[in-house]
XYZ file of C-alpha atoms in Angstrom:
596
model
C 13.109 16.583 -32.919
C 14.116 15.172 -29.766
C 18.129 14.255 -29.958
C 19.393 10.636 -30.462
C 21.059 9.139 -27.415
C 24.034 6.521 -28.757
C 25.333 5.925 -25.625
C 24.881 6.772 -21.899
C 26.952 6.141 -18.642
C 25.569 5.178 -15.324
C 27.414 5.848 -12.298
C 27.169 3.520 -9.238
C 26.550 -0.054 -9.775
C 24.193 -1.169 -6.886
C 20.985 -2.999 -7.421
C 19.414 0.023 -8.453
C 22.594 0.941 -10.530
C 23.049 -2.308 -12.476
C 19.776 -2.334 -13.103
C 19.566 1.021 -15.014
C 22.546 -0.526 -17.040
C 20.302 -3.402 -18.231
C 17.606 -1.223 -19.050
C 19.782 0.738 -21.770
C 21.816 -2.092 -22.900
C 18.694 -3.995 -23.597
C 16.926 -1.469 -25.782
C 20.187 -1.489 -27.767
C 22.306 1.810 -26.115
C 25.755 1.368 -25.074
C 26.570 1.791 -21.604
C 29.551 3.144 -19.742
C 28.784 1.498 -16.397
C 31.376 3.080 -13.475
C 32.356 2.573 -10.044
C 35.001 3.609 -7.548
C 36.805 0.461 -7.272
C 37.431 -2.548 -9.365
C 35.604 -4.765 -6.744
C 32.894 -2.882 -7.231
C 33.017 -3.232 -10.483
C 32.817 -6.965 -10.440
C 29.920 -6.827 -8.088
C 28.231 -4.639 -10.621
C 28.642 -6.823 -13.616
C 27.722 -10.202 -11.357
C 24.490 -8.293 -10.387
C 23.944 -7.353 -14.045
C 24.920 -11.637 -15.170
C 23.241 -12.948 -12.767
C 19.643 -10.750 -13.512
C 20.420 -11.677 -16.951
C 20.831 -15.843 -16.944
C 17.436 -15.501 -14.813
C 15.911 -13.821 -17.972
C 17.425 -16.422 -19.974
C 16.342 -19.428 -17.878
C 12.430 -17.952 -17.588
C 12.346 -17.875 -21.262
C 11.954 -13.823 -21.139
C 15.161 -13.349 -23.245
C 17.555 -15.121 -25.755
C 21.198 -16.455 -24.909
C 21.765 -14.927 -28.198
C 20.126 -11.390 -27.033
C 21.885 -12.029 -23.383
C 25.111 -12.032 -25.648
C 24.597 -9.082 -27.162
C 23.201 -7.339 -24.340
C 26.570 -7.652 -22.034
C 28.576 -6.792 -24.991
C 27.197 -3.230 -25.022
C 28.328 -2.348 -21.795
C 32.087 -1.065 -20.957
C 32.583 -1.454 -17.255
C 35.394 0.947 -15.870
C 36.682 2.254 -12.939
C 36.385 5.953 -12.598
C 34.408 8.554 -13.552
C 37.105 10.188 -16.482
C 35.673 7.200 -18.802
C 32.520 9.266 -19.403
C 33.897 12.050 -21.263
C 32.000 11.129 -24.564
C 28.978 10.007 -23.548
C 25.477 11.935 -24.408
C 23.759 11.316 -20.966
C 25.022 10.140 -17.536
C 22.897 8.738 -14.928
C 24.189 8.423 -10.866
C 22.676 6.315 -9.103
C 24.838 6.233 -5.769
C 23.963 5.994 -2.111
C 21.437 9.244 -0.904
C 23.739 11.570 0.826
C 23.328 15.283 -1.131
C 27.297 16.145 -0.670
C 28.327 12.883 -2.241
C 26.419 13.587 -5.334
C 27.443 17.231 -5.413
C 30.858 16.186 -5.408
C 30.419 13.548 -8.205
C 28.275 16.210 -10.181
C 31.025 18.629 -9.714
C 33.520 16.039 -11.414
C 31.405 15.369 -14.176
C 30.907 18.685 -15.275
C 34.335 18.657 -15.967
C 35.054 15.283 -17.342
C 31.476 15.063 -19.545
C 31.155 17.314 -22.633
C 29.853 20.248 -22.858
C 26.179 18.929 -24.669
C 25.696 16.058 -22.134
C 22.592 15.706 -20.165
C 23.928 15.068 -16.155
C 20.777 12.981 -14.722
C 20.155 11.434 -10.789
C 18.343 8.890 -9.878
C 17.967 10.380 -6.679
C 14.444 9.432 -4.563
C 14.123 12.275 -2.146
C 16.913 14.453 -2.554
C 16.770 18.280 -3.925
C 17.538 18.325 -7.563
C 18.060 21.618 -7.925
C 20.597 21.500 -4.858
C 22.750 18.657 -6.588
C 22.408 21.040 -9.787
C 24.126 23.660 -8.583
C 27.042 21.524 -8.049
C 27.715 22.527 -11.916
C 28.381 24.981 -14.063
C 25.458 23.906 -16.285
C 22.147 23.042 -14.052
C 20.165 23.979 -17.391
C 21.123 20.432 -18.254
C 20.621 18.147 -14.924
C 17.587 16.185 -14.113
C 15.889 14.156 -12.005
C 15.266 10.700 -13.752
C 13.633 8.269 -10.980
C 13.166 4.371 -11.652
C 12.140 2.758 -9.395
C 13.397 -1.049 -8.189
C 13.669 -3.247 -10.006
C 14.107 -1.184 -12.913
C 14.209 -3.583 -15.883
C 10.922 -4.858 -14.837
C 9.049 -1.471 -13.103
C 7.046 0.800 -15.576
C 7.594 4.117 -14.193
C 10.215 6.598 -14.238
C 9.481 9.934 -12.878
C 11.361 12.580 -14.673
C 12.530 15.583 -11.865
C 12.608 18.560 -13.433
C 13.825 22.029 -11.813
C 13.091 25.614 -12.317
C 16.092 26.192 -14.434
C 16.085 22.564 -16.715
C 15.897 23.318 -20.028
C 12.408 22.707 -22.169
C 14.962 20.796 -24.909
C 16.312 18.285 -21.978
C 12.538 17.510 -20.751
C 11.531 16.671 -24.101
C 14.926 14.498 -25.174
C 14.564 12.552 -21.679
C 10.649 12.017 -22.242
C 11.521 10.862 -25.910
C 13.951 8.199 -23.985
C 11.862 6.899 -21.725
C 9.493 5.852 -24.423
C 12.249 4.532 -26.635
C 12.920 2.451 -23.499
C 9.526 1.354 -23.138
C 8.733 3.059 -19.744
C 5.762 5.259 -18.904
C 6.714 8.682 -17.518
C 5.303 11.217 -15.252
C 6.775 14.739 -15.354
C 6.931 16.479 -12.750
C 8.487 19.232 -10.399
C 11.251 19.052 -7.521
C 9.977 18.084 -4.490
C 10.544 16.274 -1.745
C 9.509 12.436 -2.534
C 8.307 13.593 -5.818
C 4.639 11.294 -6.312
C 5.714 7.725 -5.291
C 7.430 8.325 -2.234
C 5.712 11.515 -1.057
C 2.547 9.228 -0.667
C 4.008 5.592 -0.020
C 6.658 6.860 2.761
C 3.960 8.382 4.872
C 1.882 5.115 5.026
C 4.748 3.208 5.675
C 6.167 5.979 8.750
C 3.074 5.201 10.150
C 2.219 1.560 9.618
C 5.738 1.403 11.674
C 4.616 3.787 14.702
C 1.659 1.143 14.588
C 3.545 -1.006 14.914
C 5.721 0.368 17.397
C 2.852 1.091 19.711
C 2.074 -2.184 19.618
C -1.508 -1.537 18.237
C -0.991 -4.960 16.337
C 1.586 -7.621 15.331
C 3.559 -7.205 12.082
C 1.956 -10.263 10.550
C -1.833 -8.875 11.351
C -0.237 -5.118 9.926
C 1.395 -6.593 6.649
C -1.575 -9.216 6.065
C -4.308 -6.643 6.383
C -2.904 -4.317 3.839
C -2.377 -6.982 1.393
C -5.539 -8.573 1.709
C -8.026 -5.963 2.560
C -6.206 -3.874 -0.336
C -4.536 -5.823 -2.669
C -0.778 -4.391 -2.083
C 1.748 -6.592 -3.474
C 3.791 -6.214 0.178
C 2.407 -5.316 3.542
C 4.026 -1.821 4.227
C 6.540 -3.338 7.479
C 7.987 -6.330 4.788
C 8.429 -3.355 2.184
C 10.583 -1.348 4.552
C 12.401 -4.285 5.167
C 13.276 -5.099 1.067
C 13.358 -1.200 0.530
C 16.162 -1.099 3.642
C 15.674 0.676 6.863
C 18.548 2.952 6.700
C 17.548 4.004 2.967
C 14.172 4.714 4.414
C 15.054 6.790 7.333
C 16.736 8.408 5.201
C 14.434 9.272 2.353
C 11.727 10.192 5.264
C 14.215 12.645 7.097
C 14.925 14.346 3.746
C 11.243 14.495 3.402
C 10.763 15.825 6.825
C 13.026 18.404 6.272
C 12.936 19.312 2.792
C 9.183 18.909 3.226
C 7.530 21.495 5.208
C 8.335 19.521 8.739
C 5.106 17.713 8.331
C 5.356 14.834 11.599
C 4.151 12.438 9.742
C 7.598 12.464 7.385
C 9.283 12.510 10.861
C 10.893 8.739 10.870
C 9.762 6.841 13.894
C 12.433 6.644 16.691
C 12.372 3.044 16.279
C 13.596 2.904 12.806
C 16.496 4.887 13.943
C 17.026 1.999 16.813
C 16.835 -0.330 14.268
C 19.277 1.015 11.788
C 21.615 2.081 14.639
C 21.344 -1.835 15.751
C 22.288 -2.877 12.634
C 18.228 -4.618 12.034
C 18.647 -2.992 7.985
C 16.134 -5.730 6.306
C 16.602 -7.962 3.735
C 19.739 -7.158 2.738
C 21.607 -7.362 6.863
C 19.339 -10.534 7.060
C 17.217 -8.948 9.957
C 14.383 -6.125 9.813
C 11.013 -6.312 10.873
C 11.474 -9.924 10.040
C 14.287 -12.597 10.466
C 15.859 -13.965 6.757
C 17.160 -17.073 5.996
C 20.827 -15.063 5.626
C 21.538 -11.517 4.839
C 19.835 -11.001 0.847
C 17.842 -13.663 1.055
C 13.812 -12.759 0.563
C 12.568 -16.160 2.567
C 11.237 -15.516 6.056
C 12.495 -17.495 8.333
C 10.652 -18.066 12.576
C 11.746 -15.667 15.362
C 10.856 -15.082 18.955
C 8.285 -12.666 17.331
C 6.679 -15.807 15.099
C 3.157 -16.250 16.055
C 2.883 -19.581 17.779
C -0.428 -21.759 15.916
C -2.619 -23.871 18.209
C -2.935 -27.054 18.034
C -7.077 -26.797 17.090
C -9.659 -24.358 16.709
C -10.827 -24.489 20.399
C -7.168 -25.177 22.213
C -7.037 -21.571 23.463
C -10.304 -21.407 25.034
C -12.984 -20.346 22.312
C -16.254 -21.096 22.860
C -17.901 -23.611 20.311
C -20.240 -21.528 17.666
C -22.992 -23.798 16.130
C -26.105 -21.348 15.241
C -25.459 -17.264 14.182
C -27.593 -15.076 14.164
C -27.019 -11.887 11.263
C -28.464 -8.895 11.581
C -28.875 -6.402 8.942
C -30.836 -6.451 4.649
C -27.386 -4.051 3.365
C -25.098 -5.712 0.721
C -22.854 -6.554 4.132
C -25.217 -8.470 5.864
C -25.868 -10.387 2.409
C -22.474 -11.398 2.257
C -22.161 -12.292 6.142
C -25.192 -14.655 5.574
C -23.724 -16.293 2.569
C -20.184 -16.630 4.212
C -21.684 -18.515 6.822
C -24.020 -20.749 5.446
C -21.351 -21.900 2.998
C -19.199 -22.703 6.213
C -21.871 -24.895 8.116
C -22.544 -23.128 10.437
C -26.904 -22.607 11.267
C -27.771 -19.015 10.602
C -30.937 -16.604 11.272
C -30.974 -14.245 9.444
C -33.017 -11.276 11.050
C -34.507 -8.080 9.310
C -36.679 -5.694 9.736
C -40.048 -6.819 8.194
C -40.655 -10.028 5.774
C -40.377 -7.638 2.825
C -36.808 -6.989 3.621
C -36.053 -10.733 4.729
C -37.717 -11.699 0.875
C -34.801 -9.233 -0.893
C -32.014 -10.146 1.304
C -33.015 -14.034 0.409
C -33.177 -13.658 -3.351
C -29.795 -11.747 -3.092
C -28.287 -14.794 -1.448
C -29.563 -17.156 -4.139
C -28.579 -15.100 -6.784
C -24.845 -14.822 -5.338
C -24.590 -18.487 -4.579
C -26.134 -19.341 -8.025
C -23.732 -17.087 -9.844
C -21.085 -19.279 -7.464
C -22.403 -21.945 -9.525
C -22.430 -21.361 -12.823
C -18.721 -19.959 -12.116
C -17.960 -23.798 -10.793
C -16.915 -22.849 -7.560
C -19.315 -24.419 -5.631
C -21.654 -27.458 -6.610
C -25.527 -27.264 -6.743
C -25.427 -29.632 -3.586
C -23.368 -27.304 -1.959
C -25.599 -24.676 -2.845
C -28.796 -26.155 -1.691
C -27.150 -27.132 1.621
C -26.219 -23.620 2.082
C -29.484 -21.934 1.496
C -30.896 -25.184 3.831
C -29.206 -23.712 7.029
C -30.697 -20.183 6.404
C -33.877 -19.434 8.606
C -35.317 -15.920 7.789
C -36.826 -13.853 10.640
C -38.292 -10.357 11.162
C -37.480 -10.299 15.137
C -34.884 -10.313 17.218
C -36.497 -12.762 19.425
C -35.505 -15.609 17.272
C -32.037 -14.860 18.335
C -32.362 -16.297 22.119
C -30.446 -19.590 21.409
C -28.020 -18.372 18.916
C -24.245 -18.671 19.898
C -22.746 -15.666 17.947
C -24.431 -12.701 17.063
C -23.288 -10.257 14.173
C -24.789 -6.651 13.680
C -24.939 -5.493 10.376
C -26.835 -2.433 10.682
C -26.264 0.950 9.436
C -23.473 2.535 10.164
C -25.028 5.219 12.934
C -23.980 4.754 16.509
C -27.280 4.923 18.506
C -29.159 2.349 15.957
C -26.230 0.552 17.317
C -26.400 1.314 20.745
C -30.054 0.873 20.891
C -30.074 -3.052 18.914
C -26.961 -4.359 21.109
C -29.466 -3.278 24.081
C -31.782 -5.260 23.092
C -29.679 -8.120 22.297
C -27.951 -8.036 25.618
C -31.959 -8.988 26.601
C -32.776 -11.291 24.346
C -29.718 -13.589 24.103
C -28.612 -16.406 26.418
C -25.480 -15.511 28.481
C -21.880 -16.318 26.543
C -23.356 -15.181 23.229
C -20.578 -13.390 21.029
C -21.915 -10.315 20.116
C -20.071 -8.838 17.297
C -20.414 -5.248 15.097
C -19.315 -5.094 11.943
C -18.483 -1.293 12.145
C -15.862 -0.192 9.714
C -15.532 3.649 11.451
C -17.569 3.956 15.033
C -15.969 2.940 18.224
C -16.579 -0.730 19.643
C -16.723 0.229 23.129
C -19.671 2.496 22.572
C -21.170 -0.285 21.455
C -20.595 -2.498 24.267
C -21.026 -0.257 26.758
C -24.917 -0.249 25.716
C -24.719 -3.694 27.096
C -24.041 -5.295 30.861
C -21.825 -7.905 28.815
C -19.353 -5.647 27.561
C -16.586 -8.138 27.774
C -18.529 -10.496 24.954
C -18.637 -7.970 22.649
C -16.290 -7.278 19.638
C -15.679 -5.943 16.361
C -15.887 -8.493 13.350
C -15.395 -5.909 10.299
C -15.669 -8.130 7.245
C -14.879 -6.533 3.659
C -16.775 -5.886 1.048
C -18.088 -8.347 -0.899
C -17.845 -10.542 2.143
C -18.146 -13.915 0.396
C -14.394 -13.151 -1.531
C -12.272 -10.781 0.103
C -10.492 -12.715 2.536
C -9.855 -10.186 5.492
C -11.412 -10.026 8.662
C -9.846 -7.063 11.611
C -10.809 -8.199 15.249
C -11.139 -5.165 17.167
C -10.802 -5.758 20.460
C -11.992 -2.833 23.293
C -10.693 -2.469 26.843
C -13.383 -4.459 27.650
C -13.101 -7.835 25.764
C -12.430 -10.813 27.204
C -9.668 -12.834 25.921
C -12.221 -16.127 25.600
C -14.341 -13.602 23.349
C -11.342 -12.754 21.361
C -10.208 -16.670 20.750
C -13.930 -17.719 19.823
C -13.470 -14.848 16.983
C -10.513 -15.719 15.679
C -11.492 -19.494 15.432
C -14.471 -18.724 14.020
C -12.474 -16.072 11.031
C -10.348 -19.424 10.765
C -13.298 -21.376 10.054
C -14.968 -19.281 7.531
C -11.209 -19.640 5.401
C -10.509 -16.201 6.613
C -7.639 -14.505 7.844
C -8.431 -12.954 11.285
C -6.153 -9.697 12.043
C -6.703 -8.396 15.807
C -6.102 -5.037 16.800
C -7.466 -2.457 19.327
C -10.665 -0.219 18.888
C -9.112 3.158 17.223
C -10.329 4.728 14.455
C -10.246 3.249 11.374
C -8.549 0.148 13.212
C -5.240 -1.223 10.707
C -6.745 -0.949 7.047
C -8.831 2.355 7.347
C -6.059 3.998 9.321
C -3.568 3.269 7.244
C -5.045 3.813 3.474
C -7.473 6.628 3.865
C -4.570 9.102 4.964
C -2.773 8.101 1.830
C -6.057 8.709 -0.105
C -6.124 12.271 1.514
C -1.987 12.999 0.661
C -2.732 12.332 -3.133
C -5.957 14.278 -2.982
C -3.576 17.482 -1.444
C -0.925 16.800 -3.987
C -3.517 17.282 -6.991
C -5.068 19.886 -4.990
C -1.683 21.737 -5.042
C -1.248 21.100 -8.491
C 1.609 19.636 -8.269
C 0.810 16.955 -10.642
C -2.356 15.413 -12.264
C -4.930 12.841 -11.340
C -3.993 11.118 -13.983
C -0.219 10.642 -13.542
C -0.484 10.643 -10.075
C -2.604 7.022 -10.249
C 0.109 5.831 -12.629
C 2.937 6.357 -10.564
C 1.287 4.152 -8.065
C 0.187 1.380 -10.153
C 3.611 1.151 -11.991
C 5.933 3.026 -9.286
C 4.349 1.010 -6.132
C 2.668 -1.788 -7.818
C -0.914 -0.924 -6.115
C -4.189 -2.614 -7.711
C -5.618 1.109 -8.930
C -4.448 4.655 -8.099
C -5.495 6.658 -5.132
C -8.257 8.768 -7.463
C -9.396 5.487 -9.117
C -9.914 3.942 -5.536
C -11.358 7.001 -3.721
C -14.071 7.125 -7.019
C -15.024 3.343 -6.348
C -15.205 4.292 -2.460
C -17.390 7.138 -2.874
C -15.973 10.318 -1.972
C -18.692 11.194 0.729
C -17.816 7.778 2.923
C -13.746 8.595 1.911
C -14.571 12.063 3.967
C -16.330 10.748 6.531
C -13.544 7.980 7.281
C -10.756 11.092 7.121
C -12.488 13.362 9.614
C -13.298 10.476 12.049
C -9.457 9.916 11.851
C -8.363 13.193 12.309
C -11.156 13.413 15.040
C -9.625 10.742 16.639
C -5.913 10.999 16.531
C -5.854 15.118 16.123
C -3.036 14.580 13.465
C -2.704 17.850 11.494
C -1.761 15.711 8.700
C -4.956 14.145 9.158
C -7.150 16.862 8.397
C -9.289 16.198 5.741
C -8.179 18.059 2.017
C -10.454 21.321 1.011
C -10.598 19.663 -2.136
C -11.653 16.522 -1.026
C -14.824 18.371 1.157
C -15.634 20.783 -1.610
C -16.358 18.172 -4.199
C -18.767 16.342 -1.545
C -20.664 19.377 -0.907
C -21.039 19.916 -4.636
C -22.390 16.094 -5.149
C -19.509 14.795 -6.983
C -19.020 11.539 -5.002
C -17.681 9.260 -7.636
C -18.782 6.411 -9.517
C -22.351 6.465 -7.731
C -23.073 9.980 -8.520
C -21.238 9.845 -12.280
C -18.970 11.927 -11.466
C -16.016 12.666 -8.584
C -12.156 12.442 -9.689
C -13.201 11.886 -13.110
C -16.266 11.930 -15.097
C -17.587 8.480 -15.452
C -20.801 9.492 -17.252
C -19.115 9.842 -20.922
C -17.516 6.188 -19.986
């Protein structure tokens, strides 16, 4: 019978702090809330009023339950006012010897049966543990920001926490309506063991200058469905907490570079650039706190019209390619006006790849997003071919072809005969290198990467890969033409995996290491990034959808690439290939999806 918790303190009164306070007042536990100074104090119960009236004025909570809420917390200065309650939570800045000292002091002030809990992110909880004279009865319990709206709490257990204080904690978080994930003490725990990585390294993208931090945040929100791109997350999540949490990692963490925080996150937090919250990260805010984005030097500057920085006009495109990509492509254009030929390889083909464009825009249709004129007009500016040579006049060429480099090599050849000079040849390549490509030709500088996502006609991302090579008149025709289609054009250079790729299959490949180590399951490890992070489906769920064979692939062209030990594909993650468990396609992979 796990034991009844009447009242609980919390310790530290920051955003994260407060916010654990309304979280136990609102499911009816009292709440000693404590800080070091009075002022403090005051800023505490603001943050706590003001989260509160927002509540109220959505509709999301009663004045009446508002009321009662505030009236169950006893704000006090110091941490002797604790000495009766059943569970304390600290939730003060990340620096180990500051909690050790404040664990130290409530061993002595807290009585003897009290649960001592952190809300620490990264830190050892074993180390702050030992700060006491009873680490039997400390744990880790994680929520995650903000916490009277987030899911997830991931409760930190060590080798020496007692079965009894698992269990009673558990019992809480369900009486508090979270979900938890139990799991051992390490460093980042689930969340931030797999988010801090992709975010160290969407920064050294950054950094590098690979691409701008609009194209870097955009891409991951629209060719993944994040709720933030990863550089606007550092700034809300604070630079100097996240150096922070990824030198702990680094350290506590086997040394793995990848944890090893950027030099210029250092700069910035040495500068004083801290995010949101100094008014300057990654981004410029309307004043320190504030989350509106406000122009900077860095701002992109728009042009005045498609064509005012010197892109050739497109009229007539020519798609190569019978896949589900090339489908898409066709549609995507025809539905922006554009003339298209649509070439395959044999009238058979050409038939399929036609019926699967009238059954896509039909389905458009009877969805009501696009009219029956509309649709008609579309499938009007279609002509279907079976040779290349029908692409002579075309202004824009785009190769959707299977995804092996010398049926590549070998078609761009024999475009680079057949088409008229200025034609933009594009690949849609999501994993070989562009240059190879163009070298095949003796235009190299009008040819680019155009890597739409799949299902072309919704997701809303294009990358722009741009070689050595490319010419900055090819580069302005394709991001005018991404414009015109209603998509948003990211550019970047031709590297593995380019921004998306890069970025989310070494994430894929952490969580696939962390199960592999058994360090917690499938199952709660998908959780903690749905509810922790906020992410559309969990890194097993995705990888499943993906396939794991083309998830593999992706990884070791990476690691190829970049020679990242990090990078190097998981055992796990290769053995299940070779055994045929790709995912969904095959029925089974992460999970079993034939019993579903």
């Amino acid at each position: 019978m796990a034991r009844e918790f009447t009242s609980v303190g919390v310790v530290g009164l920051g955003t994260m702090g407060a916010g654990i306070v309304e979280v136990f007042a609102r499911n009816g536990i009292d709440v000693v809330a404590v800080e070091i100074s009075a002022a403090a104090v005051e800023r505490g119960r603001a943050t706590l009023t003001g989260s509160t009236d927002r509540a109220v004025a959505k509709g999301k909570l009663a004045e009446a339950d508002r009321d009662a809420l505030l009236a169950r917390v006893d704000w006090q200065v110091g941490l002797d006012a604790l000495h009766s309650v059943d569970l304390v939570i600290e939730a003060v800045p990340e620096h180990l010897d500051l909690k050790q000292r404040i664990f130290a002091e409530l061993d002595r002030v807290c009585k003897p049966e009290a649960i001592l809990a952190t809300n620490t992110s990264s830190l050892s909880v074993t180390e702050i543990s030992v700060a006491t004279t009873r680490p039997n009865q400390v744990i880790g319990i994680h929520f995650f920001n903000p916490a009277p709206v987030m899911k997830l709490v991931e409760v930190v257990r060590t080798v020496v926490t007692s079965a009894d204080v698992v269990a009673d904690v558990e019992a809480l978080c369900e009486r508090l309506g979270k979900v938890d994930v139990t799991i051992s003490d390490r460093a980042g725990f689930i969340a931030n063991a797999l988010l801090f990585g992709y975010l160290n390294h969407a920064v050294s993208m950054f950094e590098s200058r690979y691409a701008t931090r609009e194209d870097i945040d955009a891409a991951m929100k629209l060719g993944c469905g994040l709720p933030m791109g990863p550089l606007a997350l550092m700034d809300l999540i604070g630079l100097d907490t996240a150096y922070e949490i990824l030198d702990t990692m680094y350290r506590r963490g086997g040394r793995d570079r990848r944890h090893a925080p950027v030099p210029l996150i250092k700069q910035m937090v040495t500068a004083g650039l801290l995010g949101r919250k100094s008014g300057r990260g990654f981004y410029t805010y309307e004043r320190p706190g504030s989350p509106v984005v406000v122009p900077d030097e860095h701002t992109p500057v728009t042009t005045g019209g498609a064509l005012a920085d010197g892109a050739r006009a497109i009229a007539k495109v020519g798609i190569v390619g019978s896949g589900t990509m090339a489908t898409g492509i066709i549609e995507v254009f025809a539905k922006a006006g554009y003339e298209v030929i649509s070439v395959t390889r044999g009238a058979e083909k050409s038939a399929k790849v036609c019926e699967a464009v009238k059954t896509s825009l039909n389905k458009g249709v009877v969805r009501g997003k696009l009219s029956e004129e509309d649709r008609d007009a579309a499938l009007g500016r279609v002509t279907w071919s079976a040779t290349l040579d029908h692409l002579a006049d075309v202004d824009l060429v785009v190769e959707a072809v299977i995804e092996e480099l010398s049926v590549k090599k070998a078609l761009f050849a024999s475009l680079d005969e057949i088409c008229k000079p200025g034609v933009v040849l594009a690949t849609t390549t999501s994993s070989l290198p562009v240059i190879d490509v163009a070298m095949a030709t003796q235009r190299p500088a009008d040819v680019i990467g155009l890597h739409f996502f799949n299902p072309a006609p919704i997701m809303p991302l294009v990358e722009i890969v741009q070689t050595i090579r490319t010419s900055g008149e090819t580069s302005a025709t394709a991001r005018a033409v991404c414009a015109a289609l209603g998509k948003t054009g990211v550019v970047c250079g031709d590297r593995s995996g380019f921004i998306v790729n890069a970025l989310l299959f070494p994430y894929l490949n952490d969580a696939v290491k962390m199960l592999e180590a058994s360090y917690s399951t499938a199952d709660d490890i998908d959780y903690a990034m749905k509810l922790g992070c906020g992410y559309p489906m969990g890194p097993f769920e995705l990888l499943d959808v993906v396939g794991l064979d083309v998830s593999l692939a992706i990884q070791r062209e990476l690691y190829l690439e970049l020679r990242e030990p990090g990078f190097a594909p998981a055992p796990l993650l290769e053995h299940l290939v070779t055994a045929g468990y790709l995912g969904r396609k095959s029925g089974r992979g992460f999970r079993d999806h034939t019993k579903r």
